[in-house]
């Protein structure tokens, strides 16, 4: 009887232990839930720390922008001349960085497509040429600044000779108008020689009627008048396969490439009218008539901006 009671008690004890402890290979629900939540909590802490760091960086950047804006306002009120130089330098650095990125894009495209500079579109080719000229202008400044305490000399030279030593990104708005006007005057100084050479070459042409039309056109432009588009199209045949084709012109005559329209003293309507005339002419001409296209920029822009006779 006592044995049976002891056995019964042992069986009850085993049942209670079995109820309290899970079978082998299983885990208590509370322990399993706690272990499953620990990676989520660590990931949440990582995300919250990243968000906090980003918010801190954004707050510091906003504070720096506010301080910079107040500093620039103080400079503009108290030192307007220095503020002009400061803003010009700041804008110039930004423009130069954008220019470097664009040059990298052009060079990457050249390398990818195996293109030479002559195969690029005109704008890209002109950008490469201008960037190379800017780099050549910067090199002397870098050489002068190598010795110790030579920075002050560089600043003095840049102040007194900005057109010769500074690239266009660091010119003030007033300097841009002044310097571009000086370059335009230098370019336009070659226009009369181009017209004289064109008239001289026209006298050697065999066709009498087109020759007379070209001579009248040259005389009209030399007299200060602006030619019409129909006058240029009337002599287009003379610039294809004759003495006036590009590869047969004298080297001084091909100063024709140093061309352009100075828009600093012109209004928007005048610039638009000149460009529309140029586009109409360029769409009408063939590839073999490129010589007339080059000459037309001299013929069209020499007296442009002046009242027609």
mmCIF file with all atom_site columns, N, CA, C and O in Angstrom, residues 208-253:
data_model
loop_
_atom_site.group_PDB
_atom_site.id
_atom_site.type_symbol
_atom_site.label_atom_id
_atom_site.label_alt_id
_atom_site.label_comp_id
_atom_site.label_asym_id
_atom_site.label_entity_id
_atom_site.label_seq_id
_atom_site.pdbx_PDB_ins_code
_atom_site.Cartn_x
_atom_site.Cartn_y
_atom_site.Cartn_z
_atom_site.occupancy
_atom_site.B_iso_or_equiv
_atom_site.pdbx_formal_charge
_atom_site.auth_seq_id
_atom_site.auth_comp_id
_atom_site.auth_asym_id
_atom_site.auth_atom_id
_atom_site.pdbx_PDB_model_num
ATOM 1   N N  . UNK A 1 208 ? 30.904 86.550  -115.325 1.00 0.00 ? 208 UNK A N  1
ATOM 2   C CA . UNK A 1 208 ? 30.772 88.009  -115.192 1.00 0.00 ? 208 UNK A CA 1
ATOM 3   C C  . UNK A 1 208 ? 29.611 88.445  -114.303 1.00 0.00 ? 208 UNK A C  1
ATOM 4   O O  . UNK A 1 208 ? 29.770 89.340  -113.460 1.00 0.00 ? 208 UNK A O  1
ATOM 5   N N  . UNK A 1 209 ? 28.444 87.821  -114.460 1.00 0.00 ? 209 UNK A N  1
ATOM 6   C CA . UNK A 1 209 ? 27.292 88.307  -113.691 1.00 0.00 ? 209 UNK A CA 1
ATOM 7   C C  . UNK A 1 209 ? 27.414 88.025  -112.199 1.00 0.00 ? 209 UNK A C  1
ATOM 8   O O  . UNK A 1 209 ? 27.253 88.947  -111.379 1.00 0.00 ? 209 UNK A O  1
ATOM 9   N N  . UNK A 1 210 ? 27.711 86.778  -111.774 1.00 0.00 ? 210 UNK A N  1
ATOM 10  C CA . UNK A 1 210 ? 27.910 86.560  -110.327 1.00 0.00 ? 210 UNK A CA 1
ATOM 11  C C  . UNK A 1 210 ? 29.085 87.348  -109.775 1.00 0.00 ? 210 UNK A C  1
ATOM 12  O O  . UNK A 1 210 ? 29.054 87.789  -108.628 1.00 0.00 ? 210 UNK A O  1
ATOM 13  N N  . UNK A 1 211 ? 30.132 87.530  -110.589 1.00 0.00 ? 211 UNK A N  1
ATOM 14  C CA . UNK A 1 211 ? 31.276 88.327  -110.133 1.00 0.00 ? 211 UNK A CA 1
ATOM 15  C C  . UNK A 1 211 ? 30.841 89.752  -109.827 1.00 0.00 ? 211 UNK A C  1
ATOM 16  O O  . UNK A 1 211 ? 31.230 90.327  -108.811 1.00 0.00 ? 211 UNK A O  1
ATOM 17  N N  . UNK A 1 212 ? 30.010 90.340  -110.686 1.00 0.00 ? 212 UNK A N  1
ATOM 18  C CA . UNK A 1 212 ? 29.552 91.696  -110.458 1.00 0.00 ? 212 UNK A CA 1
ATOM 19  C C  . UNK A 1 212 ? 28.667 91.789  -109.220 1.00 0.00 ? 212 UNK A C  1
ATOM 20  O O  . UNK A 1 212 ? 28.748 92.765  -108.443 1.00 0.00 ? 212 UNK A O  1
ATOM 21  N N  . UNK A 1 213 ? 27.847 90.773  -109.000 1.00 0.00 ? 213 UNK A N  1
ATOM 22  C CA . UNK A 1 213 ? 27.001 90.762  -107.809 1.00 0.00 ? 213 UNK A CA 1
ATOM 23  C C  . UNK A 1 213 ? 27.832 90.702  -106.532 1.00 0.00 ? 213 UNK A C  1
ATOM 24  O O  . UNK A 1 213 ? 27.535 91.375  -105.543 1.00 0.00 ? 213 UNK A O  1
ATOM 25  N N  . UNK A 1 214 ? 28.911 89.886  -106.550 1.00 0.00 ? 214 UNK A N  1
ATOM 26  C CA . UNK A 1 214 ? 29.770 89.790  -105.366 1.00 0.00 ? 214 UNK A CA 1
ATOM 27  C C  . UNK A 1 214 ? 30.530 91.085  -105.129 1.00 0.00 ? 214 UNK A C  1
ATOM 28  O O  . UNK A 1 214 ? 30.692 91.513  -103.982 1.00 0.00 ? 214 UNK A O  1
ATOM 29  N N  . UNK A 1 215 ? 31.003 91.724  -106.192 1.00 0.00 ? 215 UNK A N  1
ATOM 30  C CA . UNK A 1 215 ? 31.696 93.000  -106.033 1.00 0.00 ? 215 UNK A CA 1
ATOM 31  C C  . UNK A 1 215 ? 30.752 94.065  -105.485 1.00 0.00 ? 215 UNK A C  1
ATOM 32  O O  . UNK A 1 215 ? 31.144 94.882  -104.633 1.00 0.00 ? 215 UNK A O  1
ATOM 33  N N  . UNK A 1 216 ? 29.521 94.086  -105.953 1.00 0.00 ? 216 UNK A N  1
ATOM 34  C CA . UNK A 1 216 ? 28.547 95.033  -105.411 1.00 0.00 ? 216 UNK A CA 1
ATOM 35  C C  . UNK A 1 216 ? 28.258 94.754  -103.945 1.00 0.00 ? 216 UNK A C  1
ATOM 36  O O  . UNK A 1 216 ? 28.108 95.690  -103.140 1.00 0.00 ? 216 UNK A O  1
ATOM 37  N N  . UNK A 1 217 ? 28.211 93.469  -103.592 1.00 0.00 ? 217 UNK A N  1
ATOM 38  C CA . UNK A 1 217 ? 27.970 93.108  -102.195 1.00 0.00 ? 217 UNK A CA 1
ATOM 39  C C  . UNK A 1 217 ? 29.112 93.589  -101.302 1.00 0.00 ? 217 UNK A C  1
ATOM 40  O O  . UNK A 1 217 ? 28.882 94.155  -100.221 1.00 0.00 ? 217 UNK A O  1
ATOM 41  N N  . UNK A 1 218 ? 30.350 93.368  -101.749 1.00 0.00 ? 218 UNK A N  1
ATOM 42  C CA . UNK A 1 218 ? 31.506 93.824  -100.960 1.00 0.00 ? 218 UNK A CA 1
ATOM 43  C C  . UNK A 1 218 ? 31.521 95.346  -100.834 1.00 0.00 ? 218 UNK A C  1
ATOM 44  O O  . UNK A 1 218 ? 31.800 95.886  -99.751  1.00 0.00 ? 218 UNK A O  1
ATOM 45  N N  . UNK A 1 219 ? 31.237 96.044  -101.928 1.00 0.00 ? 219 UNK A N  1
ATOM 46  C CA . UNK A 1 219 ? 31.222 97.504  -101.885 1.00 0.00 ? 219 UNK A CA 1
ATOM 47  C C  . UNK A 1 219 ? 30.116 98.011  -100.970 1.00 0.00 ? 219 UNK A C  1
ATOM 48  O O  . UNK A 1 219 ? 30.294 98.999  -100.227 1.00 0.00 ? 219 UNK A O  1
ATOM 49  N N  . UNK A 1 220 ? 28.992 97.336  -100.961 1.00 0.00 ? 220 UNK A N  1
ATOM 50  C CA . UNK A 1 220 ? 27.879 97.744  -100.104 1.00 0.00 ? 220 UNK A CA 1
ATOM 51  C C  . UNK A 1 220 ? 28.251 97.596  -98.625  1.00 0.00 ? 220 UNK A C  1
ATOM 52  O O  . UNK A 1 220 ? 27.985 98.494  -97.816  1.00 0.00 ? 220 UNK A O  1
ATOM 53  N N  . UNK A 1 221 ? 28.875 96.482  -98.276  1.00 0.00 ? 221 UNK A N  1
ATOM 54  C CA . UNK A 1 221 ? 29.271 96.260  -96.883  1.00 0.00 ? 221 UNK A CA 1
ATOM 55  C C  . UNK A 1 221 ? 30.395 97.209  -96.489  1.00 0.00 ? 221 UNK A C  1
ATOM 56  O O  . UNK A 1 221 ? 30.407 97.755  -95.374  1.00 0.00 ? 221 UNK A O  1
ATOM 57  N N  . UNK A 1 222 ? 31.360 97.413  -97.372  1.00 0.00 ? 222 UNK A N  1
ATOM 58  C CA . UNK A 1 222 ? 32.435 98.351  -97.069  1.00 0.00 ? 222 UNK A CA 1
ATOM 59  C C  . UNK A 1 222 ? 31.915 99.778  -96.903  1.00 0.00 ? 222 UNK A C  1
ATOM 60  O O  . UNK A 1 222 ? 32.512 100.577 -96.189  1.00 0.00 ? 222 UNK A O  1
ATOM 61  N N  . UNK A 1 223 ? 30.785 100.088 -97.554  1.00 0.00 ? 223 UNK A N  1
ATOM 62  C CA . UNK A 1 223 ? 30.188 101.407 -97.400  1.00 0.00 ? 223 UNK A CA 1
ATOM 63  C C  . UNK A 1 223 ? 29.374 101.576 -96.137  1.00 0.00 ? 223 UNK A C  1
ATOM 64  O O  . UNK A 1 223 ? 28.871 102.674 -95.879  1.00 0.00 ? 223 UNK A O  1
ATOM 65  N N  . UNK A 1 224 ? 29.203 100.523 -95.352  1.00 0.00 ? 224 UNK A N  1
ATOM 66  C CA . UNK A 1 224 ? 28.494 100.627 -94.078  1.00 0.00 ? 224 UNK A CA 1
ATOM 67  C C  . UNK A 1 224 ? 27.092 100.075 -94.084  1.00 0.00 ? 224 UNK A C  1
ATOM 68  O O  . UNK A 1 224 ? 26.399 100.175 -93.064  1.00 0.00 ? 224 UNK A O  1
ATOM 69  N N  . UNK A 1 225 ? 26.642 99.477  -95.174  1.00 0.00 ? 225 UNK A N  1
ATOM 70  C CA . UNK A 1 225 ? 25.285 98.939  -95.250  1.00 0.00 ? 225 UNK A CA 1
ATOM 71  C C  . UNK A 1 225 ? 25.272 97.469  -94.835  1.00 0.00 ? 225 UNK A C  1
ATOM 72  O O  . UNK A 1 225 ? 26.306 96.793  -94.841  1.00 0.00 ? 225 UNK A O  1
ATOM 73  N N  . UNK A 1 226 ? 24.079 96.986  -94.484  1.00 0.00 ? 226 UNK A N  1
ATOM 74  C CA . UNK A 1 226 ? 23.901 95.589  -94.118  1.00 0.00 ? 226 UNK A CA 1
ATOM 75  C C  . UNK A 1 226 ? 23.291 94.838  -95.287  1.00 0.00 ? 226 UNK A C  1
ATOM 76  O O  . UNK A 1 226 ? 22.279 95.264  -95.850  1.00 0.00 ? 226 UNK A O  1
ATOM 77  N N  . UNK A 1 227 ? 23.860 93.695  -95.662  1.00 0.00 ? 227 UNK A N  1
ATOM 78  C CA . UNK A 1 227 ? 23.317 92.951  -96.812  1.00 0.00 ? 227 UNK A CA 1
ATOM 79  C C  . UNK A 1 227 ? 22.063 92.180  -96.416  1.00 0.00 ? 227 UNK A C  1
ATOM 80  O O  . UNK A 1 227 ? 21.822 91.881  -95.248  1.00 0.00 ? 227 UNK A O  1
ATOM 81  N N  . UNK A 1 228 ? 21.281 91.853  -97.424  1.00 0.00 ? 228 UNK A N  1
ATOM 82  C CA . UNK A 1 228 ? 20.092 91.035  -97.229  1.00 0.00 ? 228 UNK A CA 1
ATOM 83  C C  . UNK A 1 228 ? 20.424 89.571  -97.506  1.00 0.00 ? 228 UNK A C  1
ATOM 84  O O  . UNK A 1 228 ? 21.420 89.240  -98.161  1.00 0.00 ? 228 UNK A O  1
ATOM 85  N N  . UNK A 1 229 ? 19.577 88.708  -96.992  1.00 0.00 ? 229 UNK A N  1
ATOM 86  C CA . UNK A 1 229 ? 19.804 87.281  -97.169  1.00 0.00 ? 229 UNK A CA 1
ATOM 87  C C  . UNK A 1 229 ? 19.750 86.892  -98.642  1.00 0.00 ? 229 UNK A C  1
ATOM 88  O O  . UNK A 1 229 ? 20.517 86.034  -99.096  1.00 0.00 ? 229 UNK A O  1
ATOM 89  N N  . UNK A 1 230 ? 18.875 87.519  -99.414  1.00 0.00 ? 230 UNK A N  1
ATOM 90  C CA . UNK A 1 230 ? 18.774 87.187  -100.841 1.00 0.00 ? 230 UNK A CA 1
ATOM 91  C C  . UNK A 1 230 ? 20.053 87.527  -101.594 1.00 0.00 ? 230 UNK A C  1
ATOM 92  O O  . UNK A 1 230 ? 20.425 86.823  -102.544 1.00 0.00 ? 230 UNK A O  1
ATOM 93  N N  . UNK A 1 231 ? 20.759 88.576  -101.162 1.00 0.00 ? 231 UNK A N  1
ATOM 94  C CA . UNK A 1 231 ? 22.019 88.922  -101.823 1.00 0.00 ? 231 UNK A CA 1
ATOM 95  C C  . UNK A 1 231 ? 23.081 87.855  -101.582 1.00 0.00 ? 231 UNK A C  1
ATOM 96  O O  . UNK A 1 231 ? 23.888 87.563  -102.465 1.00 0.00 ? 231 UNK A O  1
ATOM 97  N N  . UNK A 1 232 ? 23.094 87.284  -100.396 1.00 0.00 ? 232 UNK A N  1
ATOM 98  C CA . UNK A 1 232 ? 24.075 86.227  -100.108 1.00 0.00 ? 232 UNK A CA 1
ATOM 99  C C  . UNK A 1 232 ? 23.742 84.953  -100.879 1.00 0.00 ? 232 UNK A C  1
ATOM 100 O O  . UNK A 1 232 ? 24.643 84.281  -101.395 1.00 0.00 ? 232 UNK A O  1
ATOM 101 N N  . UNK A 1 233 ? 22.480 84.614  -100.950 1.00 0.00 ? 233 UNK A N  1
ATOM 102 C CA . UNK A 1 233 ? 22.099 83.406  -101.684 1.00 0.00 ? 233 UNK A CA 1
ATOM 103 C C  . UNK A 1 233 ? 22.319 83.554  -103.189 1.00 0.00 ? 233 UNK A C  1
ATOM 104 O O  . UNK A 1 233 ? 22.502 82.553  -103.894 1.00 0.00 ? 233 UNK A O  1
ATOM 105 N N  . UNK A 1 234 ? 22.308 84.794  -103.689 1.00 0.00 ? 234 UNK A N  1
ATOM 106 C CA . UNK A 1 234 ? 22.504 85.007  -105.125 1.00 0.00 ? 234 UNK A CA 1
ATOM 107 C C  . UNK A 1 234 ? 23.929 84.691  -105.565 1.00 0.00 ? 234 UNK A C  1
ATOM 108 O O  . UNK A 1 234 ? 24.160 84.415  -106.748 1.00 0.00 ? 234 UNK A O  1
ATOM 109 N N  . UNK A 1 235 ? 24.888 84.724  -104.662 1.00 0.00 ? 235 UNK A N  1
ATOM 110 C CA . UNK A 1 235 ? 26.292 84.470  -105.025 1.00 0.00 ? 235 UNK A CA 1
ATOM 111 C C  . UNK A 1 235 ? 26.785 83.150  -104.450 1.00 0.00 ? 235 UNK A C  1
ATOM 112 O O  . UNK A 1 235 ? 27.994 82.913  -104.385 1.00 0.00 ? 235 UNK A O  1
ATOM 113 N N  . UNK A 1 236 ? 25.899 82.285  -104.030 1.00 0.00 ? 236 UNK A N  1
ATOM 114 C CA . UNK A 1 236 ? 26.305 81.038  -103.376 1.00 0.00 ? 236 UNK A CA 1
ATOM 115 C C  . UNK A 1 236 ? 27.103 80.134  -104.298 1.00 0.00 ? 236 UNK A C  1
ATOM 116 O O  . UNK A 1 236 ? 27.989 79.397  -103.844 1.00 0.00 ? 236 UNK A O  1
ATOM 117 N N  . UNK A 1 237 ? 26.828 80.175  -105.596 1.00 0.00 ? 237 UNK A N  1
ATOM 118 C CA . UNK A 1 237 ? 27.535 79.282  -106.525 1.00 0.00 ? 237 UNK A CA 1
ATOM 119 C C  . UNK A 1 237 ? 29.015 79.629  -106.644 1.00 0.00 ? 237 UNK A C  1
ATOM 120 O O  . UNK A 1 237 ? 29.827 78.770  -107.017 1.00 0.00 ? 237 UNK A O  1
ATOM 121 N N  . UNK A 1 238 ? 29.383 80.873  -106.324 1.00 0.00 ? 238 UNK A N  1
ATOM 122 C CA . UNK A 1 238 ? 30.787 81.277  -106.440 1.00 0.00 ? 238 UNK A CA 1
ATOM 123 C C  . UNK A 1 238 ? 31.658 80.671  -105.343 1.00 0.00 ? 238 UNK A C  1
ATOM 124 O O  . UNK A 1 238 ? 32.883 80.629  -105.483 1.00 0.00 ? 238 UNK A O  1
ATOM 125 N N  . UNK A 1 239 ? 31.054 80.214  -104.253 1.00 0.00 ? 239 UNK A N  1
ATOM 126 C CA . UNK A 1 239 ? 31.825 79.711  -103.112 1.00 0.00 ? 239 UNK A CA 1
ATOM 127 C C  . UNK A 1 239 ? 31.918 78.194  -103.099 1.00 0.00 ? 239 UNK A C  1
ATOM 128 O O  . UNK A 1 239 ? 32.351 77.610  -102.115 1.00 0.00 ? 239 UNK A O  1
ATOM 129 N N  . UNK A 1 240 ? 31.549 77.571  -104.177 1.00 0.00 ? 240 UNK A N  1
ATOM 130 C CA . UNK A 1 240 ? 31.623 76.117  -104.273 1.00 0.00 ? 240 UNK A CA 1
ATOM 131 C C  . UNK A 1 240 ? 32.406 75.745  -105.524 1.00 0.00 ? 240 UNK A C  1
ATOM 132 O O  . UNK A 1 240 ? 31.958 75.989  -106.651 1.00 0.00 ? 240 UNK A O  1
ATOM 133 N N  . UNK A 1 241 ? 33.580 75.168  -105.354 1.00 0.00 ? 241 UNK A N  1
ATOM 134 C CA . UNK A 1 241 ? 34.383 74.710  -106.473 1.00 0.00 ? 241 UNK A CA 1
ATOM 135 C C  . UNK A 1 241 ? 35.032 75.810  -107.268 1.00 0.00 ? 241 UNK A C  1
ATOM 136 O O  . UNK A 1 241 ? 35.268 75.655  -108.466 1.00 0.00 ? 241 UNK A O  1
ATOM 137 N N  . UNK A 1 242 ? 35.341 76.948  -106.653 1.00 0.00 ? 242 UNK A N  1
ATOM 138 C CA . UNK A 1 242 ? 35.992 78.047  -107.375 1.00 0.00 ? 242 UNK A CA 1
ATOM 139 C C  . UNK A 1 242 ? 37.164 78.549  -106.540 1.00 0.00 ? 242 UNK A C  1
ATOM 140 O O  . UNK A 1 242 ? 37.621 77.889  -105.606 1.00 0.00 ? 242 UNK A O  1
ATOM 141 N N  . UNK A 1 243 ? 37.633 79.739  -106.881 1.00 0.00 ? 243 UNK A N  1
ATOM 142 C CA . UNK A 1 243 ? 38.743 80.325  -106.146 1.00 0.00 ? 243 UNK A CA 1
ATOM 143 C C  . UNK A 1 243 ? 38.391 80.669  -104.708 1.00 0.00 ? 243 UNK A C  1
ATOM 144 O O  . UNK A 1 243 ? 39.282 80.910  -103.896 1.00 0.00 ? 243 UNK A O  1
ATOM 145 N N  . UNK A 1 244 ? 37.097 80.699  -104.382 1.00 0.00 ? 244 UNK A N  1
ATOM 146 C CA . UNK A 1 244 ? 36.665 81.096  -103.051 1.00 0.00 ? 244 UNK A CA 1
ATOM 147 C C  . UNK A 1 244 ? 36.368 79.922  -102.133 1.00 0.00 ? 244 UNK A C  1
ATOM 148 O O  . UNK A 1 244 ? 35.843 80.118  -101.042 1.00 0.00 ? 244 UNK A O  1
ATOM 149 N N  . UNK A 1 245 ? 36.663 78.692  -102.560 1.00 0.00 ? 245 UNK A N  1
ATOM 150 C CA . UNK A 1 245 ? 36.477 77.553  -101.679 1.00 0.00 ? 245 UNK A CA 1
ATOM 151 C C  . UNK A 1 245 ? 37.493 77.640  -100.536 1.00 0.00 ? 245 UNK A C  1
ATOM 152 O O  . UNK A 1 245 ? 38.565 78.232  -100.672 1.00 0.00 ? 245 UNK A O  1
ATOM 153 N N  . UNK A 1 246 ? 37.155 77.069  -99.391  1.00 0.00 ? 246 UNK A N  1
ATOM 154 C CA . UNK A 1 246 ? 37.959 77.281  -98.187  1.00 0.00 ? 246 UNK A CA 1
ATOM 155 C C  . UNK A 1 246 ? 39.414 76.853  -98.352  1.00 0.00 ? 246 UNK A C  1
ATOM 156 O O  . UNK A 1 246 ? 40.335 77.560  -97.928  1.00 0.00 ? 246 UNK A O  1
ATOM 157 N N  . UNK A 1 247 ? 39.646 75.699  -98.969  1.00 0.00 ? 247 UNK A N  1
ATOM 158 C CA . UNK A 1 247 ? 41.023 75.202  -99.040  1.00 0.00 ? 247 UNK A CA 1
ATOM 159 C C  . UNK A 1 247 ? 41.872 75.932  -100.080 1.00 0.00 ? 247 UNK A C  1
ATOM 160 O O  . UNK A 1 247 ? 43.039 75.619  -100.243 1.00 0.00 ? 247 UNK A O  1
ATOM 161 N N  . UNK A 1 248 ? 41.305 76.895  -100.797 1.00 0.00 ? 248 UNK A N  1
ATOM 162 C CA . UNK A 1 248 ? 42.076 77.664  -101.768 1.00 0.00 ? 248 UNK A CA 1
ATOM 163 C C  . UNK A 1 248 ? 42.258 79.116  -101.347 1.00 0.00 ? 248 UNK A C  1
ATOM 164 O O  . UNK A 1 248 ? 42.816 79.908  -102.093 1.00 0.00 ? 248 UNK A O  1
ATOM 165 N N  . UNK A 1 249 ? 41.764 79.465  -100.149 1.00 0.00 ? 249 UNK A N  1
ATOM 166 C CA . UNK A 1 249 ? 41.898 80.841  -99.677  1.00 0.00 ? 249 UNK A CA 1
ATOM 167 C C  . UNK A 1 249 ? 43.270 81.073  -99.078  1.00 0.00 ? 249 UNK A C  1
ATOM 168 O O  . UNK A 1 249 ? 43.928 80.150  -98.584  1.00 0.00 ? 249 UNK A O  1
ATOM 169 N N  . UNK A 1 250 ? 43.713 82.338  -99.095  1.00 0.00 ? 250 UNK A N  1
ATOM 170 C CA . UNK A 1 250 ? 44.971 82.712  -98.474  1.00 0.00 ? 250 UNK A CA 1
ATOM 171 C C  . UNK A 1 250 ? 44.842 82.604  -96.958  1.00 0.00 ? 250 UNK A C  1
ATOM 172 O O  . UNK A 1 250 ? 43.754 82.740  -96.395  1.00 0.00 ? 250 UNK A O  1
ATOM 173 N N  . UNK A 1 251 ? 45.956 82.377  -96.280  1.00 0.00 ? 251 UNK A N  1
ATOM 174 C CA . UNK A 1 251 ? 45.904 82.155  -94.832  1.00 0.00 ? 251 UNK A CA 1
ATOM 175 C C  . UNK A 1 251 ? 45.373 83.383  -94.092  1.00 0.00 ? 251 UNK A C  1
ATOM 176 O O  . UNK A 1 251 ? 44.651 83.273  -93.094  1.00 0.00 ? 251 UNK A O  1
ATOM 177 N N  . UNK A 1 252 ? 45.697 84.587  -94.584  1.00 0.00 ? 252 UNK A N  1
ATOM 178 C CA . UNK A 1 252 ? 45.173 85.781  -93.939  1.00 0.00 ? 252 UNK A CA 1
ATOM 179 C C  . UNK A 1 252 ? 43.666 85.916  -94.163  1.00 0.00 ? 252 UNK A C  1
ATOM 180 O O  . UNK A 1 252 ? 42.955 86.487  -93.333  1.00 0.00 ? 252 UNK A O  1
ATOM 181 N N  . UNK A 1 253 ? 43.216 85.397  -95.298  1.00 0.00 ? 253 UNK A N  1
ATOM 182 C CA . UNK A 1 253 ? 41.790 85.463  -95.591  1.00 0.00 ? 253 UNK A CA 1
ATOM 183 C C  . UNK A 1 253 ? 40.990 84.597  -94.619  1.00 0.00 ? 253 UNK A C  1
ATOM 184 O O  . UNK A 1 253 ? 39.870 84.923  -94.227  1.00 0.00 ? 253 UNK A O  1
#
